[in-house]
């Protein structure tokens, strides 16, 4: 699960998250712009941006990586969902 919300809004007890799906389990070709690939601890995962959700902070574990290097592809996927462009 990728936290997709800024920490600036820290008074909320929830965070918007994007589920991750192991790329190795994929049997069909995804919409690449909608599901960018990121690497976590040496494994590739698809960001399932179309399955975003809100979860309580108490349900989230510790961070294992910083995804800032994938920021542009993540924002592009979100633009694709919300604006179609």
Short mmCIF file of C-alpha atoms in Angstrom, two decimals:
data_model
loop_
_atom_site.label_atom_id
_atom_site.label_comp_id
_atom_site.label_asym_id
_atom_site.label_seq_id
_atom_site.Cartn_x
_atom_site.Cartn_y
_atom_site.Cartn_z
CA UNK A 1 0.00 0.00 0.00
CA UNK A 2 1.39 3.36 -1.02
CA UNK A 3 0.47 6.39 1.04
CA UNK A 4 -0.82 8.92 -1.44
CA UNK A 5 -1.58 11.87 0.82
CA UNK A 6 0.56 14.72 2.01
CA UNK A 7 1.60 14.74 5.66
CA UNK A 8 0.72 18.44 5.72
CA UNK A 9 -2.85 17.41 6.52
CA UNK A 10 -1.80 15.66 9.72
CA UNK A 11 -4.90 16.37 11.83
CA UNK A 12 -6.87 13.76 9.88
CA UNK A 13 -6.88 10.24 11.27
CA UNK A 14 -6.96 8.71 7.80
CA UNK A 15 -4.72 8.57 4.74
CA UNK A 16 -5.49 8.05 1.07
CA UNK A 17 -3.59 4.97 -0.08
CA UNK A 18 -2.96 3.16 -3.35
CA UNK A 19 -2.81 -0.66 -3.26
CA UNK A 20 0.20 -2.42 -4.76
CA UNK A 21 -0.02 -5.59 -6.86
CA UNK A 22 3.01 -7.82 -7.56
CA UNK A 23 3.93 -7.41 -11.23
CA UNK A 24 5.04 -11.06 -11.32
CA UNK A 25 1.43 -12.21 -10.76
CA UNK A 26 0.03 -10.27 -13.68
CA UNK A 27 -1.62 -12.44 -16.32
CA UNK A 28 -2.94 -9.69 -18.60
CA UNK A 29 -1.53 -6.46 -19.88
CA UNK A 30 -2.63 -3.52 -17.69
CA UNK A 31 -3.38 0.03 -18.79
CA UNK A 32 0.19 1.24 -18.27
CA UNK A 33 -0.63 4.87 -17.57
CA UNK A 34 -3.21 3.83 -14.97
CA UNK A 35 -0.96 1.31 -13.21
CA UNK A 36 2.63 2.57 -13.09
CA UNK A 37 5.29 0.17 -11.84
CA UNK A 38 7.42 0.94 -8.80
CA UNK A 39 10.16 -1.12 -7.22
CA UNK A 40 9.93 -1.95 -3.51
CA UNK A 41 12.80 -3.82 -1.88
CA UNK A 42 13.89 -5.23 -5.24
CA UNK A 43 10.43 -6.36 -6.43
CA UNK A 44 8.24 -4.64 -9.03
CA UNK A 45 4.68 -3.69 -8.10
CA UNK A 46 1.84 -2.15 -10.05
CA UNK A 47 0.21 0.84 -8.40
CA UNK A 48 -3.50 0.08 -8.57
CA UNK A 49 -4.54 3.73 -8.71
CA UNK A 50 -8.10 2.82 -9.73
CA UNK A 51 -8.45 1.07 -6.34
CA UNK A 52 -7.48 4.02 -4.13
CA UNK A 53 -9.09 4.10 -0.71
CA UNK A 54 -8.94 5.81 2.64
CA UNK A 55 -7.63 3.88 5.65
CA UNK A 56 -7.22 4.78 9.30
CA UNK A 57 -3.69 5.68 10.38
CA UNK A 58 -3.94 2.98 13.05
CA UNK A 59 -4.21 0.37 10.25
CA UNK A 60 -1.01 1.46 8.54
CA UNK A 61 2.38 -0.06 9.27
CA UNK A 62 5.82 1.49 9.07
CA UNK A 63 7.09 2.96 5.81
CA UNK A 64 9.53 0.73 3.91
CA UNK A 65 10.51 3.19 1.17
CA UNK A 66 10.12 6.69 -0.21
CA UNK A 67 8.31 6.83 -3.56
CA UNK A 68 9.15 10.45 -4.42
CA UNK A 69 11.25 9.28 -7.38
CA UNK A 70 8.02 7.89 -8.91
CA UNK A 71 6.03 11.06 -8.22
CA UNK A 72 5.54 12.04 -11.87
CA UNK A 73 4.20 8.65 -13.00
CA UNK A 74 1.91 8.49 -9.94
CA UNK A 75 0.53 11.98 -10.60
CA UNK A 76 0.09 11.10 -14.27
CA UNK A 77 -1.98 8.03 -13.31
CA UNK A 78 -4.14 10.15 -10.99
CA UNK A 79 -4.62 12.76 -13.73
CA UNK A 80 -5.69 9.95 -16.06
CA UNK A 81 -8.33 8.76 -13.55
CA UNK A 82 -9.73 12.16 -12.64
CA UNK A 83 -9.32 14.13 -15.87
CA UNK A 84 -8.91 11.49 -18.58
CA UNK A 85 -5.74 13.13 -19.80
#
